[in-house]
């Protein structure tokens, strides 16, 4: 719980090469600098594992507490450029999971949704099967192209807050588990009590509400020592995903990787 509370005060919480960090990858022209280029980063959570595993380069801490990944040759710099291109719309998130990303941002601006944002909206609020299928394909594509997910054995959807009704994440995980060869354990995780909305609550109240919902994790032996991908639809503060991840780790899970369909424009559910 303390880690979740601490994380809520860290800023910034996202890296996206398509928007907030569109100029993060650049050439270096300072005389005497051995690096020819780099990616500058405000934090290293989540994104470090992607960069290091896929480029072979190291993410390093700078003197001012931020991070960078230097390229010492043209070939290395081209690798960084290819990385940025490959993950241009991906949102790398800063939270308490081992790795946490969203496939895309939800909105371009205050009134226009991104392509994935529009799919998420139609799938969630209109139960559009075509949109659900397209989102499922996007999740599969991300898991396949990102080598950091290779060591995950299990996949789990954030449980539905409505008893007897499948949530969008549950529909997606149900659809993709065979394609990615990971066992679906969504039925092992459910809310024991009705889960209230978190949107208008502050951090402490959100945690109290989640505790009151009494997350039940069954078949604990099956998750012990395993790496698990958990899937959600809209990541706002990330409180629910972090809470579920914490409970899975308390029951013996090894690493927890989070994949959300979209990331909201704000980093919190409310105005705090």
PDB file of C-alpha atoms in Angstrom:
ATOM      1  CA  UNK A   1       0.000   0.000   0.000  1.00  0.00           C
ATOM      2  CA  UNK A   2       2.792   2.432   0.900  1.00  0.00           C
ATOM      3  CA  UNK A   3       4.457   1.924  -2.484  1.00  0.00           C
ATOM      4  CA  UNK A   4       1.200   2.707  -4.271  1.00  0.00           C
ATOM      5  CA  UNK A   5       0.698   5.874  -2.217  1.00  0.00           C
ATOM      6  CA  UNK A   6       4.291   6.962  -2.840  1.00  0.00           C
ATOM      7  CA  UNK A   7       3.988   6.378  -6.565  1.00  0.00           C
ATOM      8  CA  UNK A   8       0.873   8.554  -6.847  1.00  0.00           C
ATOM      9  CA  UNK A   9       2.989  11.614  -6.020  1.00  0.00           C
ATOM     10  CA  UNK A  10       5.693  10.958  -8.628  1.00  0.00           C
ATOM     11  CA  UNK A  11       5.624  13.053 -11.784  1.00  0.00           C
ATOM     12  CA  UNK A  12       5.670  12.665 -14.720  1.00  0.00           C
ATOM     13  CA  UNK A  13       3.908   9.307 -15.028  1.00  0.00           C
ATOM     14  CA  UNK A  14       4.139   8.635 -18.776  1.00  0.00           C
ATOM     15  CA  UNK A  15       6.510   8.572 -21.725  1.00  0.00           C
ATOM     16  CA  UNK A  16       5.002   8.630 -25.222  1.00  0.00           C
ATOM     17  CA  UNK A  17       7.136   9.259 -28.305  1.00  0.00           C
ATOM     18  CA  UNK A  18       4.043  10.306 -30.246  1.00  0.00           C
ATOM     19  CA  UNK A  19       3.238  13.212 -27.940  1.00  0.00           C
ATOM     20  CA  UNK A  20       4.857  14.110 -24.625  1.00  0.00           C
ATOM     21  CA  UNK A  21       8.342  12.930 -25.637  1.00  0.00           C
ATOM     22  CA  UNK A  22       8.327  13.373 -29.401  1.00  0.00           C
ATOM     23  CA  UNK A  23      11.822  14.952 -29.243  1.00  0.00           C
ATOM     24  CA  UNK A  24      13.362  12.518 -26.777  1.00  0.00           C
ATOM     25  CA  UNK A  25      15.545  10.829 -29.420  1.00  0.00           C
ATOM     26  CA  UNK A  26      18.111  13.206 -30.917  1.00  0.00           C
ATOM     27  CA  UNK A  27      21.613  13.625 -32.262  1.00  0.00           C
ATOM     28  CA  UNK A  28      24.313  15.149 -30.041  1.00  0.00           C
ATOM     29  CA  UNK A  29      26.570  17.810 -31.518  1.00  0.00           C
ATOM     30  CA  UNK A  30      28.481  18.843 -28.393  1.00  0.00           C
ATOM     31  CA  UNK A  31      32.215  18.787 -29.082  1.00  0.00           C
ATOM     32  CA  UNK A  32      34.092  16.213 -27.015  1.00  0.00           C
ATOM     33  CA  UNK A  33      31.024  14.101 -26.284  1.00  0.00           C
ATOM     34  CA  UNK A  34      31.611  10.452 -27.205  1.00  0.00           C
ATOM     35  CA  UNK A  35      27.900   9.804 -27.788  1.00  0.00           C
ATOM     36  CA  UNK A  36      26.535  10.632 -31.239  1.00  0.00           C
ATOM     37  CA  UNK A  37      22.922  10.545 -30.078  1.00  0.00           C
ATOM     38  CA  UNK A  38      20.616   9.484 -27.269  1.00  0.00           C
ATOM     39  CA  UNK A  39      17.123   9.085 -25.886  1.00  0.00           C
ATOM     40  CA  UNK A  40      16.465  11.373 -22.926  1.00  0.00           C
ATOM     41  CA  UNK A  41      14.007  10.047 -20.326  1.00  0.00           C
ATOM     42  CA  UNK A  42      12.390  11.563 -17.212  1.00  0.00           C
ATOM     43  CA  UNK A  43      12.240   8.124 -15.527  1.00  0.00           C
ATOM     44  CA  UNK A  44      13.328   4.573 -16.314  1.00  0.00           C
ATOM     45  CA  UNK A  45      10.399   2.492 -15.030  1.00  0.00           C
ATOM     46  CA  UNK A  46       8.947   0.178 -17.689  1.00  0.00           C
ATOM     47  CA  UNK A  47      10.805   1.679 -20.655  1.00  0.00           C
ATOM     48  CA  UNK A  48      14.268   0.632 -19.477  1.00  0.00           C
ATOM     49  CA  UNK A  49      13.461  -3.048 -19.922  1.00  0.00           C
ATOM     50  CA  UNK A  50      12.179  -2.469 -23.452  1.00  0.00           C
ATOM     51  CA  UNK A  51      15.185  -0.413 -24.582  1.00  0.00           C
ATOM     52  CA  UNK A  52      17.856  -2.629 -23.056  1.00  0.00           C
ATOM     53  CA  UNK A  53      16.328  -5.901 -24.212  1.00  0.00           C
ATOM     54  CA  UNK A  54      15.666  -4.746 -27.770  1.00  0.00           C
ATOM     55  CA  UNK A  55      18.676  -2.524 -28.518  1.00  0.00           C
ATOM     56  CA  UNK A  56      21.368  -3.969 -26.248  1.00  0.00           C
ATOM     57  CA  UNK A  57      22.140  -0.420 -25.057  1.00  0.00           C
ATOM     58  CA  UNK A  58      22.128   0.714 -21.437  1.00  0.00           C
ATOM     59  CA  UNK A  59      19.825   3.240 -19.795  1.00  0.00           C
ATOM     60  CA  UNK A  60      21.867   5.363 -17.390  1.00  0.00           C
ATOM     61  CA  UNK A  61      21.053   7.849 -14.662  1.00  0.00           C
ATOM     62  CA  UNK A  62      22.152  11.454 -15.206  1.00  0.00           C
ATOM     63  CA  UNK A  63      23.619  13.863 -12.654  1.00  0.00           C
ATOM     64  CA  UNK A  64      20.229  15.623 -12.270  1.00  0.00           C
ATOM     65  CA  UNK A  65      18.328  12.415 -11.463  1.00  0.00           C
ATOM     66  CA  UNK A  66      16.842  11.832 -14.915  1.00  0.00           C
ATOM     67  CA  UNK A  67      17.887   9.129 -17.388  1.00  0.00           C
ATOM     68  CA  UNK A  68      19.338   8.737 -20.851  1.00  0.00           C
ATOM     69  CA  UNK A  69      20.341   6.008 -23.268  1.00  0.00           C
ATOM     70  CA  UNK A  70      23.449   7.086 -25.204  1.00  0.00           C
ATOM     71  CA  UNK A  71      24.397   5.771 -28.642  1.00  0.00           C
ATOM     72  CA  UNK A  72      28.137   5.764 -29.308  1.00  0.00           C
ATOM     73  CA  UNK A  73      27.961   5.028 -33.023  1.00  0.00           C
ATOM     74  CA  UNK A  74      25.718   5.741 -35.991  1.00  0.00           C
ATOM     75  CA  UNK A  75      24.575   2.113 -35.933  1.00  0.00           C
ATOM     76  CA  UNK A  76      23.576   2.364 -32.276  1.00  0.00           C
ATOM     77  CA  UNK A  77      21.744   5.619 -32.950  1.00  0.00           C
ATOM     78  CA  UNK A  78      19.832   4.012 -35.808  1.00  0.00           C
ATOM     79  CA  UNK A  79      18.813   1.264 -33.365  1.00  0.00           C
ATOM     80  CA  UNK A  80      17.398   3.929 -31.039  1.00  0.00           C
ATOM     81  CA  UNK A  81      15.523   5.567 -33.903  1.00  0.00           C
ATOM     82  CA  UNK A  82      14.045   2.213 -34.907  1.00  0.00           C
ATOM     83  CA  UNK A  83      13.006   1.608 -31.301  1.00  0.00           C
ATOM     84  CA  UNK A  84      11.200   4.955 -31.161  1.00  0.00           C
ATOM     85  CA  UNK A  85       9.483   4.228 -34.471  1.00  0.00           C
ATOM     86  CA  UNK A  86       8.424   0.745 -33.323  1.00  0.00           C
ATOM     87  CA  UNK A  87       6.887   2.046 -30.090  1.00  0.00           C
ATOM     88  CA  UNK A  88       5.765   5.477 -31.276  1.00  0.00           C
ATOM     89  CA  UNK A  89       2.202   5.252 -29.983  1.00  0.00           C
ATOM     90  CA  UNK A  90       2.969   3.092 -26.922  1.00  0.00           C
ATOM     91  CA  UNK A  91       2.668   4.788 -23.527  1.00  0.00           C
ATOM     92  CA  UNK A  92       5.310   3.693 -21.008  1.00  0.00           C
ATOM     93  CA  UNK A  93       3.897   4.094 -17.499  1.00  0.00           C
ATOM     94  CA  UNK A  94       5.445   4.791 -14.130  1.00  0.00           C
ATOM     95  CA  UNK A  95       3.788   2.750 -11.415  1.00  0.00           C
ATOM     96  CA  UNK A  96       4.432  -0.120  -8.993  1.00  0.00           C
ATOM     97  CA  UNK A  97       4.218  -2.951 -11.553  1.00  0.00           C
ATOM     98  CA  UNK A  98       7.370  -4.543 -12.929  1.00  0.00           C
ATOM     99  CA  UNK A  99       6.390  -3.253 -16.380  1.00  0.00           C
ATOM    100  CA  UNK A 100       3.338  -1.192 -17.293  1.00  0.00           C
ATOM    101  CA  UNK A 101       2.329   0.147 -20.715  1.00  0.00           C
ATOM    102  CA  UNK A 102      -0.719   1.287 -22.651  1.00  0.00           C
ATOM    103  CA  UNK A 103      -1.124   0.540 -26.344  1.00  0.00           C
ATOM    104  CA  UNK A 104      -2.028   4.165 -27.055  1.00  0.00           C
ATOM    105  CA  UNK A 105      -3.171   7.398 -25.528  1.00  0.00           C
ATOM    106  CA  UNK A 106      -6.955   7.828 -25.337  1.00  0.00           C
ATOM    107  CA  UNK A 107      -7.239  11.367 -26.712  1.00  0.00           C
ATOM    108  CA  UNK A 108      -5.336  13.566 -29.163  1.00  0.00           C
ATOM    109  CA  UNK A 109      -6.789  16.634 -27.457  1.00  0.00           C
ATOM    110  CA  UNK A 110      -9.805  17.593 -25.338  1.00  0.00           C
ATOM    111  CA  UNK A 111     -12.328  16.511 -27.977  1.00  0.00           C
ATOM    112  CA  UNK A 112     -10.731  14.007 -30.372  1.00  0.00           C
ATOM    113  CA  UNK A 113      -9.985  10.362 -29.572  1.00  0.00           C
ATOM    114  CA  UNK A 114      -7.038   8.500 -31.003  1.00  0.00           C
ATOM    115  CA  UNK A 115      -7.709   5.536 -33.294  1.00  0.00           C
ATOM    116  CA  UNK A 116      -7.300   3.078 -30.409  1.00  0.00           C
ATOM    117  CA  UNK A 117      -9.245   5.419 -28.132  1.00  0.00           C
ATOM    118  CA  UNK A 118     -12.183   5.305 -30.537  1.00  0.00           C
ATOM    119  CA  UNK A 119     -12.014   1.507 -30.652  1.00  0.00           C
ATOM    120  CA  UNK A 120     -11.957   1.332 -26.843  1.00  0.00           C
ATOM    121  CA  UNK A 121     -14.960   3.646 -26.596  1.00  0.00           C
ATOM    122  CA  UNK A 122     -17.041   1.657 -29.091  1.00  0.00           C
ATOM    123  CA  UNK A 123     -16.036  -1.670 -27.578  1.00  0.00           C
ATOM    124  CA  UNK A 124     -16.790  -0.585 -24.020  1.00  0.00           C
ATOM    125  CA  UNK A 125     -19.921   1.516 -24.418  1.00  0.00           C
ATOM    126  CA  UNK A 126     -21.458   0.111 -27.625  1.00  0.00           C
ATOM    127  CA  UNK A 127     -20.280  -3.492 -27.267  1.00  0.00           C
ATOM    128  CA  UNK A 128     -19.008  -3.278 -30.862  1.00  0.00           C
ATOM    129  CA  UNK A 129     -17.642  -6.723 -31.740  1.00  0.00           C
ATOM    130  CA  UNK A 130     -15.560  -5.369 -34.617  1.00  0.00           C
ATOM    131  CA  UNK A 131     -13.847  -2.967 -32.203  1.00  0.00           C
ATOM    132  CA  UNK A 132     -13.309  -5.749 -29.655  1.00  0.00           C
ATOM    133  CA  UNK A 133     -11.680  -7.877 -32.367  1.00  0.00           C
ATOM    134  CA  UNK A 134      -9.420  -5.024 -33.476  1.00  0.00           C
ATOM    135  CA  UNK A 135      -8.362  -4.240 -29.918  1.00  0.00           C
ATOM    136  CA  UNK A 136      -7.643  -7.933 -29.314  1.00  0.00           C
ATOM    137  CA  UNK A 137      -5.383  -7.910 -32.382  1.00  0.00           C
ATOM    138  CA  UNK A 138      -3.561  -4.854 -31.021  1.00  0.00           C
ATOM    139  CA  UNK A 139      -2.947  -6.565 -27.670  1.00  0.00           C
ATOM    140  CA  UNK A 140      -1.654  -9.700 -29.414  1.00  0.00           C
ATOM    141  CA  UNK A 141       0.605  -7.594 -31.649  1.00  0.00           C
ATOM    142  CA  UNK A 142       2.094  -5.771 -28.653  1.00  0.00           C
ATOM    143  CA  UNK A 143       2.772  -8.999 -26.747  1.00  0.00           C
ATOM    144  CA  UNK A 144       4.379 -10.577 -29.799  1.00  0.00           C
ATOM    145  CA  UNK A 145       6.547  -7.624 -30.801  1.00  0.00           C
ATOM    146  CA  UNK A 146       7.726  -6.767 -27.269  1.00  0.00           C
ATOM    147  CA  UNK A 147      10.215  -9.412 -26.178  1.00  0.00           C
ATOM    148  CA  UNK A 148       9.883  -8.326 -22.526  1.00  0.00           C
ATOM    149  CA  UNK A 149       6.632 -10.292 -22.315  1.00  0.00           C
ATOM    150  CA  UNK A 150       8.167 -13.587 -23.443  1.00  0.00           C
ATOM    151  CA  UNK A 151       8.695 -14.923 -19.917  1.00  0.00           C
ATOM    152  CA  UNK A 152       5.062 -14.410 -18.817  1.00  0.00           C
ATOM    153  CA  UNK A 153       3.264 -17.730 -18.384  1.00  0.00           C
ATOM    154  CA  UNK A 154      -0.168 -16.454 -17.326  1.00  0.00           C
ATOM    155  CA  UNK A 155      -2.555 -13.696 -18.387  1.00  0.00           C
ATOM    156  CA  UNK A 156      -5.334 -12.165 -16.300  1.00  0.00           C
ATOM    157  CA  UNK A 157      -7.986  -9.512 -16.900  1.00  0.00           C
ATOM    158  CA  UNK A 158      -8.855  -6.904 -14.307  1.00  0.00           C
ATOM    159  CA  UNK A 159     -12.073  -8.363 -12.836  1.00  0.00           C
ATOM    160  CA  UNK A 160     -15.446  -6.917 -13.733  1.00  0.00           C
ATOM    161  CA  UNK A 161     -17.116  -4.689 -11.147  1.00  0.00           C
ATOM    162  CA  UNK A 162     -20.519  -6.006 -12.295  1.00  0.00           C
ATOM    163  CA  UNK A 163     -21.314  -9.517 -11.164  1.00  0.00           C
ATOM    164  CA  UNK A 164     -22.305 -11.836 -14.001  1.00  0.00           C
ATOM    165  CA  UNK A 165     -21.150  -9.412 -16.686  1.00  0.00           C
ATOM    166  CA  UNK A 166     -17.852  -9.706 -18.537  1.00  0.00           C
ATOM    167  CA  UNK A 167     -15.717  -6.574 -18.606  1.00  0.00           C
ATOM    168  CA  UNK A 168     -13.964  -5.463 -21.795  1.00  0.00           C
ATOM    169  CA  UNK A 169     -10.577  -6.726 -20.492  1.00  0.00           C
ATOM    170  CA  UNK A 170     -12.148 -10.125 -19.731  1.00  0.00           C
ATOM    171  CA  UNK A 171     -13.597 -10.344 -23.254  1.00  0.00           C
ATOM    172  CA  UNK A 172     -10.202  -9.517 -24.758  1.00  0.00           C
ATOM    173  CA  UNK A 173      -8.196 -11.929 -22.621  1.00  0.00           C
ATOM    174  CA  UNK A 174     -10.713 -14.670 -23.296  1.00  0.00           C
ATOM    175  CA  UNK A 175     -10.272 -14.073 -27.023  1.00  0.00           C
ATOM    176  CA  UNK A 176      -6.459 -13.883 -27.168  1.00  0.00           C
ATOM    177  CA  UNK A 177      -5.113 -16.375 -24.590  1.00  0.00           C
ATOM    178  CA  UNK A 178      -4.758 -19.231 -27.089  1.00  0.00           C
ATOM    179  CA  UNK A 179      -3.085 -17.016 -29.698  1.00  0.00           C
ATOM    180  CA  UNK A 180      -0.322 -15.970 -27.313  1.00  0.00           C
ATOM    181  CA  UNK A 181       0.056 -19.361 -25.588  1.00  0.00           C
ATOM    182  CA  UNK A 182      -0.507 -18.022 -22.091  1.00  0.00           C
ATOM    183  CA  UNK A 183      -3.006 -19.498 -19.656  1.00  0.00           C
ATOM    184  CA  UNK A 184      -6.005 -17.343 -18.805  1.00  0.00           C
ATOM    185  CA  UNK A 185      -6.444 -17.150 -15.016  1.00  0.00           C
ATOM    186  CA  UNK A 186      -9.081 -14.385 -15.045  1.00  0.00           C
ATOM    187  CA  UNK A 187     -11.619 -16.667 -13.342  1.00  0.00           C
ATOM    188  CA  UNK A 188      -9.248 -16.974 -10.379  1.00  0.00           C
ATOM    189  CA  UNK A 189      -9.471 -13.234  -9.619  1.00  0.00           C
ATOM    190  CA  UNK A 190     -12.730 -11.513  -8.680  1.00  0.00           C
ATOM    191  CA  UNK A 191     -14.166  -8.921  -6.334  1.00  0.00           C
ATOM    192  CA  UNK A 192     -15.743 -10.496  -3.261  1.00  0.00           C
ATOM    193  CA  UNK A 193     -17.978  -7.452  -2.716  1.00  0.00           C
ATOM    194  CA  UNK A 194     -19.441  -4.846  -5.090  1.00  0.00           C
ATOM    195  CA  UNK A 195     -16.705  -2.454  -6.255  1.00  0.00           C
ATOM    196  CA  UNK A 196     -17.645   1.227  -6.220  1.00  0.00           C
ATOM    197  CA  UNK A 197     -16.413   3.841  -8.681  1.00  0.00           C
ATOM    198  CA  UNK A 198     -13.058   5.441  -7.822  1.00  0.00           C
ATOM    199  CA  UNK A 199     -13.180   8.511 -10.064  1.00  0.00           C
ATOM    200  CA  UNK A 200     -14.115  11.171  -7.540  1.00  0.00           C
ATOM    201  CA  UNK A 201     -12.042   9.816  -4.644  1.00  0.00           C
ATOM    202  CA  UNK A 202      -8.633  10.846  -3.344  1.00  0.00           C
ATOM    203  CA  UNK A 203      -5.813   8.292  -3.048  1.00  0.00           C
ATOM    204  CA  UNK A 204      -6.617   7.108   0.491  1.00  0.00           C
ATOM    205  CA  UNK A 205     -10.317   6.736  -0.264  1.00  0.00           C
ATOM    206  CA  UNK A 206      -9.542   4.812  -3.454  1.00  0.00           C
ATOM    207  CA  UNK A 207      -7.444   2.321  -1.522  1.00  0.00           C
ATOM    208  CA  UNK A 208     -10.137   2.014   1.156  1.00  0.00           C
ATOM    209  CA  UNK A 209     -12.735   1.360  -1.546  1.00  0.00           C
ATOM    210  CA  UNK A 210     -10.579  -1.291  -3.186  1.00  0.00           C
ATOM    211  CA  UNK A 211      -9.966  -2.964   0.167  1.00  0.00           C
ATOM    212  CA  UNK A 212     -13.699  -2.962   0.859  1.00  0.00           C
ATOM    213  CA  UNK A 213     -14.287  -4.688  -2.498  1.00  0.00           C
ATOM    214  CA  UNK A 214     -12.270  -7.616  -1.092  1.00  0.00           C
ATOM    215  CA  UNK A 215     -10.313  -8.990  -4.053  1.00  0.00           C
ATOM    216  CA  UNK A 216     -10.462 -12.787  -3.994  1.00  0.00           C
ATOM    217  CA  UNK A 217      -7.600 -14.771  -5.561  1.00  0.00           C
ATOM    218  CA  UNK A 218      -8.274 -18.493  -5.983  1.00  0.00           C
ATOM    219  CA  UNK A 219      -5.933 -21.367  -6.934  1.00  0.00           C
ATOM    220  CA  UNK A 220      -2.971 -19.625  -5.357  1.00  0.00           C
ATOM    221  CA  UNK A 221      -0.625 -22.542  -6.038  1.00  0.00           C
ATOM    222  CA  UNK A 222      -1.074 -21.953  -9.754  1.00  0.00           C
ATOM    223  CA  UNK A 223       0.311 -18.406  -9.629  1.00  0.00           C
ATOM    224  CA  UNK A 224       3.211 -18.914  -7.207  1.00  0.00           C
ATOM    225  CA  UNK A 225       6.511 -18.028  -8.841  1.00  0.00           C
ATOM    226  CA  UNK A 226       4.810 -17.167 -12.145  1.00  0.00           C
ATOM    227  CA  UNK A 227       5.064 -14.021 -14.279  1.00  0.00           C
ATOM    228  CA  UNK A 228       1.617 -12.647 -15.110  1.00  0.00           C
ATOM    229  CA  UNK A 229       0.315 -10.163 -17.689  1.00  0.00           C
ATOM    230  CA  UNK A 230      -2.710  -8.266 -16.398  1.00  0.00           C
ATOM    231  CA  UNK A 231      -4.952  -6.450 -18.881  1.00  0.00           C
ATOM    232  CA  UNK A 232      -7.141  -3.394 -18.315  1.00  0.00           C
ATOM    233  CA  UNK A 233      -9.024  -1.071 -20.647  1.00  0.00           C
ATOM    234  CA  UNK A 234      -8.593   2.571 -19.582  1.00  0.00           C
ATOM    235  CA  UNK A 235      -5.632   3.523 -17.385  1.00  0.00           C
ATOM    236  CA  UNK A 236      -6.287   6.734 -15.468  1.00  0.00           C
ATOM    237  CA  UNK A 237      -4.546   6.835 -12.087  1.00  0.00           C
ATOM    238  CA  UNK A 238      -3.675   3.145 -12.443  1.00  0.00           C
ATOM    239  CA  UNK A 239      -4.877   2.527  -8.908  1.00  0.00           C
ATOM    240  CA  UNK A 240      -6.951  -0.585  -9.668  1.00  0.00           C
ATOM    241  CA  UNK A 241      -4.233  -2.217 -11.749  1.00  0.00           C
ATOM    242  CA  UNK A 242      -1.608  -1.542  -9.081  1.00  0.00           C
ATOM    243  CA  UNK A 243      -3.895  -2.886  -6.364  1.00  0.00           C
ATOM    244  CA  UNK A 244      -4.612  -6.126  -8.258  1.00  0.00           C
ATOM    245  CA  UNK A 245      -0.897  -6.525  -9.007  1.00  0.00           C
ATOM    246  CA  UNK A 246      -0.064  -6.052  -5.326  1.00  0.00           C
ATOM    247  CA  UNK A 247      -2.573  -8.715  -4.291  1.00  0.00           C
ATOM    248  CA  UNK A 248      -1.217 -11.185  -6.873  1.00  0.00           C
ATOM    249  CA  UNK A 249       2.307 -10.636  -5.560  1.00  0.00           C
ATOM    250  CA  UNK A 250       1.116 -11.110  -1.979  1.00  0.00           C
ATOM    251  CA  UNK A 251      -0.108 -14.529  -3.099  1.00  0.00           C
ATOM    252  CA  UNK A 252       3.249 -15.495  -4.559  1.00  0.00           C
ATOM    253  CA  UNK A 253       3.334 -14.197  -8.144  1.00  0.00           C
ATOM    254  CA  UNK A 254       6.820 -13.296  -9.362  1.00  0.00           C
ATOM    255  CA  UNK A 255       6.595 -10.442 -11.885  1.00  0.00           C
ATOM    256  CA  UNK A 256       3.500  -8.534 -12.961  1.00  0.00           C
ATOM    257  CA  UNK A 257       3.335  -6.900 -16.397  1.00  0.00           C
ATOM    258  CA  UNK A 258       0.462  -4.503 -17.087  1.00  0.00           C
ATOM    259  CA  UNK A 259      -1.063  -3.832 -20.489  1.00  0.00           C
ATOM    260  CA  UNK A 260      -3.821  -1.229 -20.782  1.00  0.00           C
ATOM    261  CA  UNK A 261      -5.655  -0.481 -24.002  1.00  0.00           C
ATOM    262  CA  UNK A 262      -5.456   3.297 -23.592  1.00  0.00           C
ATOM    263  CA  UNK A 263      -4.029   5.912 -21.235  1.00  0.00           C
ATOM    264  CA  UNK A 264      -6.203   8.890 -20.316  1.00  0.00           C
ATOM    265  CA  UNK A 265      -4.940  12.443 -20.839  1.00  0.00           C
ATOM    266  CA  UNK A 266      -4.861  13.033 -17.073  1.00  0.00           C
ATOM    267  CA  UNK A 267      -2.755  11.008 -14.660  1.00  0.00           C
ATOM    268  CA  UNK A 268      -5.460  11.005 -11.982  1.00  0.00           C
ATOM    269  CA  UNK A 269      -9.162  10.163 -11.862  1.00  0.00           C
ATOM    270  CA  UNK A 270      -9.990  13.528 -10.370  1.00  0.00           C
ATOM    271  CA  UNK A 271      -8.645  17.054  -9.994  1.00  0.00           C
ATOM    272  CA  UNK A 272      -6.171  16.541  -7.138  1.00  0.00           C
TER     273      UNK A 272
END
